[in-house]
């Protein structure tokens, strides 16, 4: 029997961090669905496939192989057997991934794949449309949010730790621009599912958010046994 926890929300809401911690604490398989779109984007860049080349996109989708593995406690992403965990976070991929994720054939293919991955497993999946589209019947649906200002502050801190110097105002306006794009997108817009529980992490620490969501999951698990 599958058990699916869907964690959706905008960029910078802390989904990635929170999902990994909960997966580890609760022994759930963790799937970062953004990493699938990122791997496909990398493949398209490497093979010079343009966004409107439906023919080549179809061939790619029939042949591409994306896997998630855990190696020495680290989650790694394999694209046709090659470890691309770092490369899929680089600028070239960042700049193109949103457009790639809006190609309808690619979305349908990723959605099918995610459903196959979850089959028979206890899983926690983070993304944008997991509770609304991929698993409308997920056992637990969380919509993780925070104000744009708080998300910009978090990104500023991350950047400073990496030695990247971008002014706060620029980060904030980029976040507001992306939110607007994501929410008004014709293909799978970002929105809270009607039956999702909203967790606003603006004034919460990571352990507080983890504890709150784990309580919701445990409660649901205890109802299902
Ligand atoms: O979460 P992320 O930044 O790794 O996501 C990369 C891109 O993929 C982002 O532009 C949104 C898109 N995405 C999506 O459209 N649907 C998902 N379920 C996950 C990510």
mmCIF file of N, CA, C and O in Angstrom, residues 142-216:
data_model
loop_
_atom_site.group_PDB
_atom_site.id
_atom_site.type_symbol
_atom_site.label_atom_id
_atom_site.label_comp_id
_atom_site.label_asym_id
_atom_site.label_seq_id
_atom_site.Cartn_x
_atom_site.Cartn_y
_atom_site.Cartn_z
ATOM 1 N N UNK A 142 0.498 19.197 2.261
ATOM 2 C CA UNK A 142 0.942 20.396 2.964
ATOM 3 C C UNK A 142 1.255 21.468 1.923
ATOM 4 O O UNK A 142 1.891 21.181 0.900
ATOM 5 N N UNK A 143 0.815 22.696 2.190
ATOM 6 C CA UNK A 143 1.233 23.821 1.366
ATOM 7 C C UNK A 143 2.121 24.690 2.243
ATOM 8 O O UNK A 143 1.662 25.297 3.209
ATOM 9 N N UNK A 144 3.420 24.660 1.930
ATOM 10 C CA UNK A 144 4.390 25.376 2.753
ATOM 11 C C UNK A 144 4.660 26.752 2.150
ATOM 12 O O UNK A 144 5.049 26.854 0.989
ATOM 13 N N UNK A 145 4.440 27.773 2.943
ATOM 14 C CA UNK A 145 4.590 29.127 2.410
ATOM 15 C C UNK A 145 5.392 30.003 3.380
ATOM 16 O O UNK A 145 5.634 29.611 4.536
ATOM 17 N N UNK A 146 5.810 31.163 2.917
ATOM 18 C CA UNK A 146 6.417 32.195 3.760
ATOM 19 C C UNK A 146 6.291 33.487 2.965
ATOM 20 O O UNK A 146 6.138 33.431 1.733
ATOM 21 N N UNK A 147 6.362 34.619 3.631
ATOM 22 C CA UNK A 147 6.211 35.887 2.886
ATOM 23 C C UNK A 147 7.379 36.043 1.907
ATOM 24 O O UNK A 147 8.475 35.513 2.146
ATOM 25 N N UNK A 148 7.165 36.808 0.826
ATOM 26 C CA UNK A 148 8.266 37.053 -0.113
ATOM 27 C C UNK A 148 9.479 37.660 0.583
ATOM 28 O O UNK A 148 10.619 37.294 0.282
ATOM 29 N N UNK A 149 9.254 38.557 1.561
ATOM 30 C CA UNK A 149 10.369 39.206 2.262
ATOM 31 C C UNK A 149 11.202 38.171 3.029
ATOM 32 O O UNK A 149 12.425 38.198 3.010
ATOM 33 N N UNK A 150 10.518 37.245 3.703
ATOM 34 C CA UNK A 150 11.225 36.217 4.471
ATOM 35 C C UNK A 150 12.004 35.290 3.525
ATOM 36 O O UNK A 150 13.158 34.940 3.783
ATOM 37 N N UNK A 151 11.385 34.926 2.414
ATOM 38 C CA UNK A 151 12.066 34.039 1.464
ATOM 39 C C UNK A 151 13.281 34.746 0.845
ATOM 40 O O UNK A 151 14.314 34.139 0.621
ATOM 41 N N UNK A 152 13.146 36.055 0.605
ATOM 42 C CA UNK A 152 14.274 36.823 0.066
ATOM 43 C C UNK A 152 15.415 36.890 1.095
ATOM 44 O O UNK A 152 16.587 36.772 0.750
ATOM 45 N N UNK A 153 15.031 37.037 2.387
ATOM 46 C CA UNK A 153 16.051 37.072 3.454
ATOM 47 C C UNK A 153 16.826 35.758 3.495
ATOM 48 O O UNK A 153 18.041 35.744 3.636
ATOM 49 N N UNK A 154 16.088 34.637 3.371
ATOM 50 C CA UNK A 154 16.732 33.308 3.410
ATOM 51 C C UNK A 154 17.692 33.155 2.228
ATOM 52 O O UNK A 154 18.790 32.643 2.376
ATOM 53 N N UNK A 155 17.228 33.592 1.038
ATOM 54 C CA UNK A 155 18.070 33.482 -0.154
ATOM 55 C C UNK A 155 19.322 34.357 -0.012
ATOM 56 O O UNK A 155 20.430 33.936 -0.368
ATOM 57 N N UNK A 156 19.156 35.575 0.568
ATOM 58 C CA UNK A 156 20.289 36.480 0.774
ATOM 59 C C UNK A 156 21.339 35.798 1.657
ATOM 60 O O UNK A 156 22.539 35.828 1.367
ATOM 61 N N UNK A 157 20.865 35.140 2.727
ATOM 62 C CA UNK A 157 21.771 34.469 3.657
ATOM 63 C C UNK A 157 22.514 33.331 2.948
ATOM 64 O O UNK A 157 23.732 33.206 3.070
ATOM 65 N N UNK A 158 21.748 32.521 2.182
ATOM 66 C CA UNK A 158 22.370 31.413 1.424
ATOM 67 C C UNK A 158 23.438 31.960 0.484
ATOM 68 O O UNK A 158 24.537 31.417 0.395
ATOM 69 N N UNK A 159 23.095 33.044 -0.222
ATOM 70 C CA UNK A 159 24.043 33.647 -1.179
ATOM 71 C C UNK A 159 25.300 34.117 -0.460
ATOM 72 O O UNK A 159 26.412 33.887 -0.927
ATOM 73 N N UNK A 160 25.105 34.792 0.700
ATOM 74 C CA UNK A 160 26.264 35.305 1.435
ATOM 75 C C UNK A 160 27.180 34.162 1.862
ATOM 76 O O UNK A 160 28.399 34.277 1.787
ATOM 77 N N UNK A 161 26.564 33.035 2.260
ATOM 78 C CA UNK A 161 27.377 31.882 2.669
ATOM 79 C C UNK A 161 28.196 31.335 1.502
ATOM 80 O O UNK A 161 29.254 30.769 1.684
ATOM 81 N N UNK A 162 27.652 31.518 0.283
ATOM 82 C CA UNK A 162 28.363 31.027 -0.910
ATOM 83 C C UNK A 162 29.241 32.117 -1.535
ATOM 84 O O UNK A 162 29.819 31.912 -2.595
ATOM 85 N N UNK A 163 29.257 33.308 -0.914
ATOM 86 C CA UNK A 163 30.058 34.414 -1.448
ATOM 87 C C UNK A 163 29.433 35.091 -2.658
ATOM 88 O O UNK A 163 30.124 35.743 -3.442
ATOM 89 N N UNK A 164 28.107 34.931 -2.821
ATOM 90 C CA UNK A 164 27.422 35.566 -3.958
ATOM 91 C C UNK A 164 26.818 36.884 -3.476
ATOM 92 O O UNK A 164 26.144 36.928 -2.450
ATOM 93 N N UNK A 165 27.087 37.971 -4.235
ATOM 94 C CA UNK A 165 26.680 39.296 -3.773
ATOM 95 C C UNK A 165 25.554 39.876 -4.647
ATOM 96 O O UNK A 165 25.812 40.492 -5.672
ATOM 97 N N UNK A 166 24.304 39.667 -4.225
ATOM 98 C CA UNK A 166 23.158 40.257 -4.951
ATOM 99 C C UNK A 166 22.353 41.055 -3.927
ATOM 100 O O UNK A 166 22.043 40.546 -2.848
ATOM 101 N N UNK A 167 22.022 42.330 -4.234
ATOM 102 C CA UNK A 167 21.302 43.153 -3.246
ATOM 103 C C UNK A 167 19.927 42.579 -2.889
ATOM 104 O O UNK A 167 19.268 41.962 -3.743
ATOM 105 N N UNK A 168 19.513 42.815 -1.633
ATOM 106 C CA UNK A 168 18.237 42.301 -1.125
ATOM 107 C C UNK A 168 17.069 42.695 -2.040
ATOM 108 O O UNK A 168 16.227 41.869 -2.376
ATOM 109 N N UNK A 169 17.034 43.967 -2.466
ATOM 110 C CA UNK A 169 15.906 44.446 -3.287
ATOM 111 C C UNK A 169 15.786 43.669 -4.593
ATOM 112 O O UNK A 169 14.675 43.399 -5.066
ATOM 113 N N UNK A 170 16.943 43.315 -5.161
ATOM 114 C CA UNK A 170 16.940 42.579 -6.434
ATOM 115 C C UNK A 170 16.418 41.146 -6.213
ATOM 116 O O UNK A 170 15.623 40.637 -7.009
ATOM 117 N N UNK A 171 16.848 40.536 -5.115
ATOM 118 C CA UNK A 171 16.379 39.175 -4.803
ATOM 119 C C UNK A 171 14.865 39.197 -4.597
ATOM 120 O O UNK A 171 14.130 38.368 -5.122
ATOM 121 N N UNK A 172 14.408 40.203 -3.833
ATOM 122 C CA UNK A 172 12.981 40.297 -3.521
ATOM 123 C C UNK A 172 12.153 40.491 -4.800
ATOM 124 O O UNK A 172 11.135 39.803 -5.002
ATOM 125 N N UNK A 173 12.600 41.380 -5.677
ATOM 126 C CA UNK A 173 11.776 41.609 -6.869
ATOM 127 C C UNK A 173 11.781 40.373 -7.769
ATOM 128 O O UNK A 173 10.775 40.057 -8.410
ATOM 129 N N UNK A 174 12.888 39.622 -7.789
ATOM 130 C CA UNK A 174 12.940 38.374 -8.562
ATOM 131 C C UNK A 174 11.955 37.335 -7.998
ATOM 132 O O UNK A 174 11.256 36.646 -8.741
ATOM 133 N N UNK A 175 11.870 37.256 -6.668
ATOM 134 C CA UNK A 175 10.947 36.305 -6.029
ATOM 135 C C UNK A 175 9.495 36.675 -6.356
ATOM 136 O O UNK A 175 8.683 35.815 -6.706
ATOM 137 N N UNK A 176 9.192 37.966 -6.275
ATOM 138 C CA UNK A 176 7.823 38.411 -6.565
ATOM 139 C C UNK A 176 7.475 38.128 -8.034
ATOM 140 O O UNK A 176 6.392 37.640 -8.359
ATOM 141 N N UNK A 177 8.436 38.367 -8.918
ATOM 142 C CA UNK A 177 8.234 38.109 -10.347
ATOM 143 C C UNK A 177 7.970 36.621 -10.589
ATOM 144 O O UNK A 177 7.036 36.228 -11.291
ATOM 145 N N UNK A 178 8.803 35.755 -9.954
ATOM 146 C CA UNK A 178 8.651 34.304 -10.156
ATOM 147 C C UNK A 178 7.336 33.776 -9.573
ATOM 148 O O UNK A 178 6.671 32.931 -10.163
ATOM 149 N N UNK A 179 6.957 34.312 -8.394
ATOM 150 C CA UNK A 179 5.676 33.908 -7.777
ATOM 151 C C UNK A 179 4.540 34.174 -8.745
ATOM 152 O O UNK A 179 3.668 33.340 -8.963
ATOM 153 N N UNK A 180 4.583 35.353 -9.323
ATOM 154 C CA UNK A 180 3.524 35.768 -10.220
ATOM 155 C C UNK A 180 3.478 34.855 -11.449
ATOM 156 O O UNK A 180 2.411 34.395 -11.861
ATOM 157 N N UNK A 181 4.657 34.555 -12.002
ATOM 158 C CA UNK A 181 4.755 33.637 -13.144
ATOM 159 C C UNK A 181 4.187 32.267 -12.806
ATOM 160 O O UNK A 181 3.402 31.693 -13.552
ATOM 161 N N UNK A 182 4.602 31.745 -11.652
ATOM 162 C CA UNK A 182 4.190 30.388 -11.242
ATOM 163 C C UNK A 182 2.680 30.327 -11.006
ATOM 164 O O UNK A 182 2.028 29.362 -11.365
ATOM 165 N N UNK A 183 2.138 31.381 -10.394
ATOM 166 C CA UNK A 183 0.723 31.333 -10.009
ATOM 167 C C UNK A 183 -0.216 31.584 -11.187
ATOM 168 O O UNK A 183 -1.362 31.149 -11.173
ATOM 169 N N UNK A 184 0.294 32.282 -12.202
ATOM 170 C CA UNK A 184 -0.578 32.593 -13.336
ATOM 171 C C UNK A 184 -0.300 31.688 -14.541
ATOM 172 O O UNK A 184 -0.913 31.856 -15.588
ATOM 173 N N UNK A 185 0.626 30.731 -14.361
ATOM 174 C CA UNK A 185 0.980 29.837 -15.476
ATOM 175 C C UNK A 185 -0.253 29.060 -15.958
ATOM 176 O O UNK A 185 -1.076 28.621 -15.160
ATOM 177 N N UNK A 186 -0.357 28.888 -17.286
ATOM 178 C CA UNK A 186 -1.501 28.154 -17.838
ATOM 179 C C UNK A 186 -1.370 26.667 -17.545
ATOM 180 O O UNK A 186 -2.344 25.961 -17.363
ATOM 181 N N UNK A 187 -0.113 26.190 -17.525
ATOM 182 C CA UNK A 187 0.137 24.769 -17.276
ATOM 183 C C UNK A 187 0.454 24.584 -15.790
ATOM 184 O O UNK A 187 1.426 25.128 -15.297
ATOM 185 N N UNK A 188 -0.367 23.831 -15.087
ATOM 186 C CA UNK A 188 -0.143 23.528 -13.670
ATOM 187 C C UNK A 188 0.288 24.733 -12.830
ATOM 188 O O UNK A 188 1.404 24.777 -12.325
ATOM 189 N N UNK A 189 -0.577 25.722 -12.680
ATOM 190 C CA UNK A 189 -0.203 26.874 -11.844
ATOM 191 C C UNK A 189 -0.009 26.478 -10.379
ATOM 192 O O UNK A 189 -0.646 25.530 -9.910
ATOM 193 N N UNK A 190 0.873 27.208 -9.711
ATOM 194 C CA UNK A 190 1.111 26.934 -8.291
ATOM 195 C C UNK A 190 -0.078 27.440 -7.486
ATOM 196 O O UNK A 190 -0.377 28.630 -7.495
ATOM 197 N N UNK A 191 -0.759 26.519 -6.809
ATOM 198 C CA UNK A 191 -1.827 26.957 -5.913
ATOM 199 C C UNK A 191 -2.038 25.911 -4.812
ATOM 200 O O UNK A 191 -1.709 24.738 -4.986
ATOM 201 N N UNK A 192 -2.612 26.374 -3.723
ATOM 202 C CA UNK A 192 -2.847 25.466 -2.611
ATOM 203 C C UNK A 192 -4.040 24.576 -2.940
ATOM 204 O O UNK A 192 -5.103 25.075 -3.335
ATOM 205 N N UNK A 193 -3.881 23.256 -2.797
ATOM 206 C CA UNK A 193 -5.026 22.359 -3.007
ATOM 207 C C UNK A 193 -6.078 22.665 -1.948
ATOM 208 O O UNK A 193 -5.731 23.058 -0.820
ATOM 209 N N UNK A 194 -7.337 22.478 -2.296
ATOM 210 C CA UNK A 194 -8.418 22.814 -1.354
ATOM 211 C C UNK A 194 -8.279 22.098 -0.023
ATOM 212 O O UNK A 194 -8.574 22.638 1.033
ATOM 213 N N UNK A 195 -7.817 20.836 -0.103
ATOM 214 C CA UNK A 195 -7.703 20.039 1.123
ATOM 215 C C UNK A 195 -6.272 20.001 1.675
ATOM 216 O O UNK A 195 -5.945 19.147 2.496
ATOM 217 N N UNK A 196 -5.409 20.934 1.234
ATOM 218 C CA UNK A 196 -4.039 20.970 1.784
ATOM 219 C C UNK A 196 -4.030 21.786 3.073
ATOM 220 O O UNK A 196 -4.829 22.711 3.240
ATOM 221 N N UNK A 197 -3.123 21.427 3.977
ATOM 222 C CA UNK A 197 -2.969 22.189 5.218
ATOM 223 C C UNK A 197 -1.895 23.247 4.985
ATOM 224 O O UNK A 197 -0.778 22.924 4.562
ATOM 225 N N UNK A 198 -2.238 24.494 5.242
ATOM 226 C CA UNK A 198 -1.273 25.581 5.046
ATOM 227 C C UNK A 198 -0.339 25.667 6.253
ATOM 228 O O UNK A 198 -0.793 25.743 7.396
ATOM 229 N N UNK A 199 0.973 25.612 5.972
ATOM 230 C CA UNK A 199 1.949 25.853 7.033
ATOM 231 C C UNK A 199 2.736 27.100 6.621
ATOM 232 O O UNK A 199 3.425 27.090 5.595
ATOM 233 N N UNK A 200 2.575 28.175 7.384
ATOM 234 C CA UNK A 200 3.297 29.411 7.081
ATOM 235 C C UNK A 200 4.565 29.440 7.932
ATOM 236 O O UNK A 200 4.491 29.570 9.157
ATOM 237 N N UNK A 201 5.712 29.305 7.271
ATOM 238 C CA UNK A 201 6.970 29.158 8.014
ATOM 239 C C UNK A 201 7.645 30.505 8.286
ATOM 240 O O UNK A 201 8.769 30.531 8.784
ATOM 241 N N UNK A 202 6.960 31.613 7.983
ATOM 242 C CA UNK A 202 7.595 32.937 8.090
ATOM 243 C C UNK A 202 8.274 33.162 9.447
ATOM 244 O O UNK A 202 9.423 33.571 9.500
ATOM 245 N N UNK A 203 7.547 32.862 10.522
ATOM 246 C CA UNK A 203 8.129 33.111 11.847
ATOM 247 C C UNK A 203 8.469 31.821 12.573
ATOM 248 O O UNK A 203 8.456 31.757 13.799
ATOM 249 N N UNK A 204 8.778 30.769 11.805
ATOM 250 C CA UNK A 204 9.083 29.468 12.428
ATOM 251 C C UNK A 204 10.514 29.052 12.104
ATOM 252 O O UNK A 204 11.021 29.344 11.024
ATOM 253 N N UNK A 205 11.138 28.316 13.048
ATOM 254 C CA UNK A 205 12.465 27.754 12.774
ATOM 255 C C UNK A 205 12.270 26.437 12.008
ATOM 256 O O UNK A 205 11.158 25.890 11.987
ATOM 257 N N UNK A 206 13.360 25.916 11.439
ATOM 258 C CA UNK A 206 13.259 24.641 10.713
ATOM 259 C C UNK A 206 12.741 23.523 11.633
ATOM 260 O O UNK A 206 11.797 22.825 11.273
ATOM 261 N N UNK A 207 13.316 23.351 12.860
ATOM 262 C CA UNK A 207 12.798 22.277 13.727
ATOM 263 C C UNK A 207 11.306 22.435 14.049
ATOM 264 O O UNK A 207 10.578 21.445 14.155
ATOM 265 N N UNK A 208 10.852 23.681 14.184
ATOM 266 C CA UNK A 208 9.420 23.897 14.469
ATOM 267 C C UNK A 208 8.541 23.444 13.301
ATOM 268 O O UNK A 208 7.505 22.814 13.494
ATOM 269 N N UNK A 209 8.981 23.769 12.080
ATOM 270 C CA UNK A 209 8.202 23.371 10.901
ATOM 271 C C UNK A 209 8.201 21.847 10.783
ATOM 272 O O UNK A 209 7.160 21.219 10.553
ATOM 273 N N UNK A 210 9.375 21.236 10.982
ATOM 274 C CA UNK A 210 9.495 19.775 10.893
ATOM 275 C C UNK A 210 8.547 19.122 11.903
ATOM 276 O O UNK A 210 7.784 18.211 11.572
ATOM 277 N N UNK A 211 8.573 19.621 13.136
ATOM 278 C CA UNK A 211 7.748 19.021 14.192
ATOM 279 C C UNK A 211 6.265 19.112 13.843
ATOM 280 O O UNK A 211 5.509 18.144 13.971
ATOM 281 N N UNK A 212 5.876 20.276 13.354
ATOM 282 C CA UNK A 212 4.462 20.480 13.026
ATOM 283 C C UNK A 212 3.999 19.507 11.928
ATOM 284 O O UNK A 212 2.956 18.856 12.047
ATOM 285 N N UNK A 213 4.809 19.389 10.866
ATOM 286 C CA UNK A 213 4.402 18.521 9.752
ATOM 287 C C UNK A 213 4.463 17.051 10.164
ATOM 288 O O UNK A 213 3.592 16.257 9.810
ATOM 289 N N UNK A 214 5.476 16.687 10.959
ATOM 290 C CA UNK A 214 5.566 15.288 11.405
ATOM 291 C C UNK A 214 4.347 14.902 12.243
ATOM 292 O O UNK A 214 3.862 13.774 12.160
ATOM 293 N N UNK A 215 3.875 15.848 13.029
ATOM 294 C CA UNK A 215 2.681 15.544 13.844
ATOM 295 C C UNK A 215 1.471 15.271 12.949
ATOM 296 O O UNK A 215 0.687 14.356 13.195
ATOM 297 N N UNK A 216 1.353 16.069 11.898
ATOM 298 C CA UNK A 216 0.227 15.888 10.958
ATOM 299 C C UNK A 216 0.335 14.506 10.285
ATOM 300 O O UNK A 216 -0.646 13.773 10.157
#
